Coordinates of C-alpha atoms in Angstrom, one line a residue:
X1 CA -42.4 55.0 -75.4
X2 CA -42.4 51.8 -74.1
X3 CA -44.4 51.2 -70.7
X4 CA -43.2 49.2 -67.7
X5 CA -44.9 48.0 -64.5
X6 CA -44.5 49.8 -61.1
X7 CA -43.3 48.3 -58.0
X8 CA -46.1 46.8 -56.8
X9 CA -47.5 45.4 -60.3
X10 CA -43.5 44.2 -60.9
X11 CA -43.6 41.9 -57.5
X12 CA -46.9 40.5 -58.6
X13 CA -46.3 39.5 -61.9
X14 CA -42.9 38.5 -60.9
X15 CA -44.6 35.4 -58.8
X16 CA -47.3 34.6 -61.3
X17 CA -44.8 34.2 -63.9
X18 CA -42.5 32.1 -62.1
X19 CA -45.7 29.5 -61.2
X20 CA -46.3 29.7 -64.8
X21 CA -43.1 29.1 -65.6
X22 CA -43.1 26.0 -62.3
X23 CA -46.4 25.2 -63.7
X24 CA -45.5 24.5 -67.3
X25 CA -42.5 23.3 -67.6
X26 CA -43.6 20.5 -64.6
X27 CA -46.4 19.1 -67.4
X28 CA -44.3 18.9 -70.0
X29 CA -41.2 17.0 -67.4
X30 CA -44.3 14.6 -65.8
X31 CA -45.6 14.1 -69.7
X32 CA -42.4 14.2 -71.7
X33 CA -43.0 17.2 -73.5
X34 CA -41.2 19.0 -75.3
X35 CA -40.2 21.8 -72.9
X36 CA -40.9 24.8 -75.1
X37 CA -44.6 24.0 -74.9
X38 CA -44.2 24.8 -71.0
X39 CA -42.5 28.4 -72.0
X40 CA -45.8 29.5 -74.5
X41 CA -48.0 30.1 -71.4
X42 CA -45.7 32.1 -69.0
X43 CA -44.6 34.5 -72.6
X44 CA -48.8 35.5 -73.1
X45 CA -49.0 36.1 -70.2
X46 CA -46.5 38.5 -69.9
X47 CA -47.6 39.8 -73.6
X48 CA -50.4 39.8 -72.5
X49 CA -49.9 41.8 -69.5
X50 CA -47.1 44.1 -71.9
X51 CA -50.5 45.3 -74.0
X52 CA -52.6 46.1 -71.1
X53 CA -50.2 49.4 -70.5
X54 CA -50.7 50.2 -73.6
X55 CA -47.7 48.9 -75.6
X56 CA -47.8 48.2 -79.1
X57 CA -48.5 44.9 -80.3
X58 CA -45.9 45.1 -83.1
X59 CA -43.3 46.2 -81.1
X60 CA -43.8 43.2 -78.5
X61 CA -43.7 40.8 -81.7
X62 CA -40.4 43.3 -82.9
X63 CA -39.0 42.9 -79.2
X64 CA -39.8 39.3 -79.4
X65 CA -38.0 38.2 -82.2
X66 CA -34.8 41.1 -81.6
X67 CA -34.5 38.2 -78.8
X68 CA -34.4 35.1 -81.4
X69 CA -32.3 37.2 -83.3
X70 CA -29.7 37.2 -80.4
X71 CA -29.1 33.8 -80.1
X72 CA -28.9 32.6 -83.7
X73 CA -25.4 31.3 -82.4
X74 CA -26.8 29.0 -79.8
X75 CA -29.5 27.7 -83.0
X76 CA -26.5 26.9 -84.8
X77 CA -23.9 25.1 -82.7
X78 CA -27.3 22.9 -82.4
X79 CA -27.7 22.0 -86.0
X80 CA -24.1 22.0 -86.0
X81 CA -23.9 19.2 -83.0
X82 CA -27.0 17.4 -85.1
X83 CA -24.4 17.3 -87.8
X84 CA -21.7 16.0 -86.0
X85 CA -22.3 13.5 -83.6
X86 CA -23.7 10.8 -86.3
X87 CA -20.6 12.0 -88.2
X88 CA -18.1 11.0 -85.6
X89 CA -20.1 7.9 -85.7
X90 CA -20.2 7.1 -89.0
X91 CA -16.3 7.5 -89.3
X92 CA -15.2 5.2 -86.7
X93 CA -14.1 8.6 -84.6
X94 CA -16.1 7.9 -81.4
X95 CA -15.0 4.0 -81.5
X96 CA -11.0 5.4 -81.8
X97 CA -12.1 7.2 -78.6
X98 CA -12.9 4.7 -76.4
X99 CA -10.7 2.1 -77.4
X100 CA -8.4 4.5 -75.5
X101 CA -10.0 5.0 -72.8
X102 CA -10.5 0.7 -72.4
X103 CA -7.0 1.0 -72.8
X104 CA -6.5 3.5 -69.9
X105 CA -9.2 4.1 -67.5
X106 CA -10.1 2.0 -64.7
X107 CA -13.9 1.7 -64.8
X108 CA -14.1 1.3 -60.7
X109 CA -12.8 5.7 -61.1
X110 CA -14.1 6.5 -64.1
X111 CA -16.6 9.5 -62.3
X112 CA -13.0 10.1 -61.3
X113 CA -11.2 10.0 -64.1
X114 CA -14.0 11.4 -66.6
X115 CA -14.2 14.4 -64.0
X116 CA -10.3 14.8 -64.8
X117 CA -10.2 14.5 -67.8
X118 CA -13.5 16.9 -68.6
X119 CA -11.4 19.5 -66.1
X120 CA -7.6 19.4 -68.0
X121 CA -9.7 19.5 -71.7
X122 CA -11.9 22.6 -70.7
X123 CA -9.6 24.8 -69.4
X124 CA -7.6 24.3 -72.5
X125 CA -10.7 25.2 -75.2
X126 CA -12.7 27.2 -72.3
X127 CA -16.1 25.8 -73.3
X128 CA -18.2 23.5 -71.5
X129 CA -19.7 23.2 -75.1
X130 CA -16.8 21.6 -76.6
X131 CA -15.1 19.7 -73.7
X132 CA -18.5 17.6 -73.7
X133 CA -18.6 17.4 -77.5
X134 CA -15.2 15.6 -77.6
X135 CA -15.7 13.6 -74.7
X136 CA -19.0 12.5 -73.9
X137 CA -20.2 10.4 -76.5
X138 CA -16.8 7.8 -76.0
X139 CA -17.1 8.0 -72.0
X140 CA -21.2 7.5 -71.8
X141 CA -20.3 4.5 -74.1
X142 CA -17.7 3.5 -71.8
X143 CA -19.8 3.6 -68.3
X144 CA -22.5 1.7 -70.6
X145 CA -19.8 -0.9 -71.5
X146 CA -18.5 -1.6 -68.3
X147 CA -22.5 -0.8 -66.4
X148 CA -21.1 2.2 -64.3
X149 CA -24.1 4.4 -63.7
X150 CA -24.2 6.4 -67.2
X151 CA -25.6 9.4 -64.7
X152 CA -23.2 9.7 -62.7
X153 CA -20.6 9.8 -65.1
X154 CA -23.1 12.7 -67.0
X155 CA -22.7 14.3 -63.2
X156 CA -18.7 13.7 -63.1
X157 CA -18.3 15.2 -67.0
X158 CA -20.9 18.5 -66.7
X159 CA -18.8 19.5 -63.7
X160 CA -15.4 19.2 -64.8
X161 CA -16.4 21.0 -68.2
X162 CA -18.3 23.5 -66.2
X163 CA -15.1 24.2 -64.4
X164 CA -13.0 25.4 -67.3
X165 CA -16.1 27.5 -68.9
X166 CA -16.3 29.2 -65.5
X167 CA -12.0 29.1 -64.8
X168 CA -10.1 29.3 -68.2
X169 CA -8.2 32.4 -69.1
X170 CA -9.7 31.7 -73.0
X171 CA -13.4 31.0 -71.9
X172 CA -15.6 33.6 -72.9
X173 CA -18.3 33.6 -70.1
X174 CA -15.1 34.6 -67.5
X175 CA -13.8 37.9 -69.4
X176 CA -17.9 38.5 -70.0
X177 CA -18.5 38.0 -66.1
X178 CA -15.5 40.6 -65.2
X179 CA -16.5 43.4 -68.5
X180 CA -19.8 43.2 -67.1
X181 CA -19.1 43.8 -63.1
X182 CA -15.8 46.2 -63.8
X183 CA -12.9 44.7 -63.2
X184 CA -9.8 43.2 -65.4
X185 CA -9.8 39.9 -66.2
X186 CA -6.8 39.1 -63.6
X187 CA -8.1 40.3 -60.6
X188 CA -11.6 38.5 -61.5
X189 CA -9.8 35.6 -62.2
X190 CA -7.9 35.9 -58.2
X191 CA -11.2 36.3 -56.6
X192 CA -12.2 32.9 -57.8
X193 CA -9.7 31.2 -57.1
X194 CA -10.0 30.4 -53.6
X195 CA -13.6 28.9 -53.7
X196 CA -12.7 26.8 -57.4
X197 CA -9.6 25.4 -55.3
X198 CA -11.7 24.2 -52.4
X199 CA -14.4 23.0 -54.9
X200 CA -11.7 20.9 -56.7
X201 CA -10.4 19.2 -53.7
X202 CA -13.6 18.2 -52.4
X203 CA -15.1 17.3 -55.6
X204 CA -12.0 14.8 -56.0
X205 CA -12.8 13.5 -52.9
X206 CA -16.1 12.5 -53.2
X207 CA -15.5 11.2 -57.0
X208 CA -12.2 9.1 -56.0
X209 CA -13.0 7.8 -52.1
X210 CA -17.2 8.2 -51.2
X211 CA -18.5 6.9 -54.2
X212 CA -17.5 3.9 -54.1
X213 CA -18.1 3.6 -50.9
X214 CA -21.5 4.5 -50.5
X215 CA -23.3 4.1 -53.6
X216 CA -22.8 -0.2 -54.7
X217 CA -21.5 -0.1 -58.0
X218 CA -20.9 -3.1 -60.1
X219 CA -18.4 -3.3 -62.5
X220 CA -19.0 -5.5 -65.2
X221 CA -16.1 -6.2 -67.9
X222 CA -18.1 -8.8 -70.2
X223 CA -18.1 -6.2 -72.8
X224 CA -14.7 -5.4 -73.0
X225 CA -13.4 -7.9 -75.6
X226 CA -11.1 -8.2 -77.9
X227 CA -12.6 -6.1 -80.1
X228 CA -11.6 -3.0 -78.3
X229 CA -8.0 -3.6 -78.3
X230 CA -7.1 -3.4 -81.4
X231 CA -4.6 -1.2 -82.5
X232 CA -5.4 2.8 -82.4
X233 CA -6.0 4.0 -85.9
X234 CA -4.7 7.1 -85.4
X235 CA -6.2 8.8 -89.2
X236 CA -9.5 8.2 -87.5
X237 CA -8.7 10.9 -84.9
X238 CA -8.8 13.6 -86.9
X239 CA -11.6 14.7 -86.9
X240 CA -11.4 15.6 -83.2
X241 CA -7.8 16.7 -83.7
X242 CA -9.7 19.4 -86.2
X243 CA -12.4 20.1 -83.9
X244 CA -9.7 21.0 -81.3
X245 CA -7.7 23.6 -82.9
X246 CA -10.8 25.1 -84.5
X247 CA -11.6 25.7 -81.2
X248 CA -8.5 26.7 -80.6
X249 CA -8.6 29.2 -82.8
X250 CA -12.0 30.4 -81.9
X251 CA -13.1 29.7 -85.1
X252 CA -17.5 29.7 -84.4
X253 CA -18.7 27.0 -83.5
X254 CA -21.0 26.2 -85.9
X255 CA -18.8 26.4 -88.5
X256 CA -16.2 24.2 -86.0
X257 CA -19.1 21.4 -85.2
X258 CA -19.3 21.4 -89.1
X259 CA -15.3 21.6 -91.1
X260 CA -14.4 18.5 -88.6
X261 CA -18.3 17.2 -89.3
X262 CA -16.8 17.1 -93.5
X263 CA -13.7 15.2 -92.9
X264 CA -15.4 12.8 -90.5
X265 CA -18.1 11.7 -93.0
X266 CA -15.5 11.9 -96.0
X267 CA -13.4 9.0 -94.3
X268 CA -16.5 7.3 -93.3
X269 CA -17.9 3.6 -94.4
X270 CA -21.0 4.4 -95.1
X271 CA -21.6 3.4 -98.9
X272 CA -24.4 5.0 -100.0
X273 CA -25.2 8.7 -99.9
X274 CA -28.6 7.8 -99.0
X275 CA -27.9 6.3 -95.6
X276 CA -25.8 8.9 -94.7
X277 CA -28.0 12.1 -95.7
X278 CA -30.8 10.1 -93.4
X279 CA -28.0 9.4 -90.1
X280 CA -27.3 12.8 -90.6
X281 CA -30.8 14.5 -90.4
X282 CA -32.1 11.5 -87.5
X283 CA -29.4 10.5 -86.0
X284 CA -27.6 6.6 -85.4
X285 CA -28.0 4.5 -82.8
X286 CA -25.3 2.1 -82.2
X287 CA -24.4 0.3 -78.8
X288 CA -22.1 1.1 -76.9
X289 CA -23.1 4.4 -77.5
X290 CA -26.6 6.1 -76.2
X291 CA -29.0 7.5 -79.2
X292 CA -26.7 10.1 -80.9
X293 CA -29.2 12.9 -82.0
X294 CA -29.4 14.2 -85.5
X295 CA -30.7 17.8 -87.2
X296 CA -34.4 16.4 -86.6
X297 CA -33.6 15.7 -82.8
X298 CA -32.4 18.5 -82.0
X299 CA -35.4 20.7 -83.7
X300 CA -37.3 20.4 -80.2
X301 CA -34.3 22.4 -78.7
X302 CA -34.5 24.3 -81.0
X303 CA -37.9 25.6 -80.7
X304 CA -36.9 25.5 -76.4
X305 CA -33.8 28.6 -77.4
X306 CA -36.1 30.5 -79.6
X307 CA -39.4 30.8 -77.2
X308 CA -37.1 31.1 -74.2
X309 CA -35.5 34.0 -76.0
X310 CA -38.4 35.6 -77.4
X311 CA -39.4 35.5 -73.6
X312 CA -36.1 36.9 -72.3
X313 CA -36.3 39.7 -74.0
X314 CA -39.4 41.1 -73.3
X315 CA -38.6 40.3 -69.5
X316 CA -35.6 43.0 -69.9
X317 CA -37.4 45.4 -71.6
X318 CA -40.2 45.5 -69.0
X319 CA -37.8 45.5 -66.5
X320 CA -39.8 43.7 -63.9
X321 CA -36.9 42.1 -61.8
X322 CA -35.8 46.4 -61.1
X323 CA -37.7 47.1 -57.9
X324 CA -36.9 42.8 -56.7
X325 CA -32.9 43.6 -57.5
X326 CA -32.6 47.1 -55.4
X327 CA -33.6 45.1 -52.3
X328 CA -30.6 43.2 -52.6
X329 CA -27.9 44.4 -51.2
X330 CA -27.6 44.8 -47.2
X331 CA -25.0 47.5 -46.6
X332 CA -24.4 46.2 -43.0
X333 CA -24.4 42.3 -44.0
X334 CA -22.4 40.9 -46.2
X335 CA -23.2 37.4 -45.9
X336 CA -27.0 38.1 -46.2
X337 CA -25.9 39.9 -49.1
X338 CA -24.4 37.4 -50.8
X339 CA -27.6 35.2 -49.8
X340 CA -30.0 37.3 -51.6
X341 CA -27.3 37.5 -55.0
X342 CA -27.3 33.6 -55.2
X343 CA -31.3 33.3 -54.2
X344 CA -31.8 36.2 -57.3
X345 CA -29.7 34.6 -59.3
X346 CA -31.8 30.7 -58.8
X347 CA -34.6 33.1 -59.6
X348 CA -33.3 34.4 -63.0
X349 CA -31.7 31.2 -63.9
X350 CA -35.2 30.0 -63.5
X351 CA -36.7 32.9 -65.5
X352 CA -34.3 33.5 -68.3
X353 CA -33.5 29.8 -69.1
X354 CA -29.9 30.9 -70.9
X355 CA -26.1 31.3 -69.1
X356 CA -25.3 34.8 -70.0
X357 CA -28.6 36.6 -69.6
X358 CA -28.5 35.9 -65.6
X359 CA -24.8 36.8 -65.0
X360 CA -25.2 40.2 -66.8
X361 CA -28.3 40.6 -65.1
X362 CA -26.8 40.2 -61.4
X363 CA -23.1 42.4 -62.5
X364 CA -25.2 45.2 -64.0
X365 CA -27.8 46.3 -61.7
X366 CA -25.9 45.3 -58.9
X367 CA -22.3 46.7 -59.3
X368 CA -23.3 50.2 -58.3
X369 CA -24.6 49.4 -55.2
X370 CA -22.0 46.8 -54.0
X371 CA -19.0 48.6 -54.6
X372 CA -20.4 51.5 -52.0
X373 CA -20.3 48.7 -49.4
X374 CA -17.6 45.8 -50.5
X375 CA -15.1 45.1 -53.2
X376 CA -16.3 44.5 -56.9
X377 CA -13.7 41.6 -56.9
X378 CA -16.3 40.3 -54.2
X379 CA -19.4 40.4 -56.7
X380 CA -17.8 38.9 -59.5
X381 CA -16.9 35.6 -57.0
X382 CA -20.7 35.6 -56.2
X383 CA -21.7 35.5 -59.9
X384 CA -18.9 33.2 -60.7
X385 CA -20.4 30.5 -58.1
X386 CA -24.1 31.0 -58.7
X387 CA -25.0 32.8 -61.9
X388 CA -22.7 30.4 -64.0
X389 CA -23.5 27.3 -62.7
X390 CA -26.6 27.3 -61.9
X391 CA -28.3 27.1 -65.3
X392 CA -26.6 23.5 -65.4
X393 CA -28.6 22.4 -62.7
X394 CA -32.1 24.4 -63.6
X395 CA -33.6 21.3 -66.2
X396 CA -35.5 23.5 -68.7
X397 CA -32.1 25.6 -68.6
X398 CA -30.9 25.7 -72.4
X399 CA -27.4 24.6 -70.9
X400 CA -29.0 21.8 -69.4
X401 CA -30.7 20.8 -72.0
X402 CA -27.6 21.0 -74.1
X403 CA -25.5 18.8 -72.1
X404 CA -28.6 16.2 -72.1
X405 CA -28.7 16.7 -75.6
X406 CA -24.4 15.8 -75.9
X407 CA -25.0 12.8 -73.0
X408 CA -27.7 10.9 -73.5
X409 CA -28.8 11.6 -69.8
X410 CA -31.9 13.6 -69.3
X411 CA -30.7 17.1 -66.8
X412 CA -33.0 15.3 -63.6
X413 CA -31.2 12.2 -63.4
X414 CA -27.4 14.3 -63.8
X415 CA -27.8 17.0 -61.6
X416 CA -27.8 15.2 -58.4
X417 CA -24.1 14.3 -59.5
X418 CA -22.9 17.3 -60.3
X419 CA -21.5 18.6 -58.0
X420 CA -19.3 21.1 -58.9
X421 CA -22.5 22.7 -59.5
X422 CA -24.2 22.5 -56.0
X423 CA -20.9 22.9 -54.3
X424 CA -19.6 26.1 -55.2
X425 CA -22.5 28.5 -53.9
X426 CA -22.2 26.7 -50.8
X427 CA -19.0 27.2 -50.3
X428 CA -19.2 30.9 -51.0
X429 CA -21.8 31.0 -48.5
X430 CA -19.0 29.8 -46.2
X431 CA -16.6 31.8 -46.8
X432 CA -19.2 34.8 -46.8
X433 CA -20.5 34.1 -43.4
X434 CA -16.3 33.8 -41.8
X435 CA -15.5 37.4 -43.9
X436 CA -14.8 40.6 -42.8
X437 CA -16.9 42.9 -43.9
X438 CA -14.2 44.5 -46.5
X439 CA -15.3 48.0 -47.8
X440 CA -13.7 49.9 -50.7
X441 CA -11.8 53.0 -49.9

């Protein structure tokens, strides 16, 4: 039988783990070291403490490996992205998309258009990863071409992509939230609609009016030459079309990336198979695109996925957050309960280093106590406005790291301008202060 901490020890160990994680990751960020190294001390500490409780060494190893096995799909996505980005560059697909954006977008409002395009596409395919895979490279290249600050555009793209990942009826994360809370998808969608509408209106105002006023953005059109104003070669857009159709058909992401990349390589202009293989493994760097990562560039992130998943598995098994969770809900104050859930979701996003586990933790641990005092739909809205979006603003979280790889911008630079991820929890708090305590009959 697996032995866990008592309430007093679990709170002490939780605090120590948070400090270890913050210190280790802070060192890695300061010295530009791979982030997975910053999680190893916290993992070792938890492993050793569980050993002191007389848990079997092989049992702990098995739990860790089980956690790694659970993220095999994420590893596949990372490898698939590593193949896709250089393939789309070599085939000319990214250049053709860039040409289209050059024709249609006003560079002065690039952040506004980036948010709108990413929102529309993510609402259609329901995936933040899929949206950024299609839009990030050409739009970031456009920002480089006209010298629009790349970190602002990156924040706008993440905000738009997250909107669909959180709100689209095609999103697996939306369905996961509803299932874990114990309500149907329609009820959940209607619960998150008010905060979504308010957030989108505020963000559109910020990107279209306040950014141009408060940030002195110098648009340089020198690089928009006749080279970009050629007729679009629609045949080179086929890899994007294939990727889009596969997303819609819910084909596993790795195979979606792989099939579209194979077609892109088939129509590429690379003469030598040796050069082709080199670019696939080591990436490609062609102006105005930032460095497009190859398979080798993904390996540190793969290591982060594996270490964090092993750590998450031990955390879940040790039930180290149970004592904290039991004190979250205050039956006498809805607003105070909302605030505590948001704080819990921020902590779990920092600890668990992925998107699904904080969401599942809050829903499954809190729903029984929550339904005794408030409507479950209100819990689903709090989770969607916090646990769902916080992973995008925690720099070492896997979601933030994947976004950074696709955007070519480090999380520490773009998260300040990913306004949706900041605005939603604030709006939810404001709603909670004005709401009446709504008990379930």
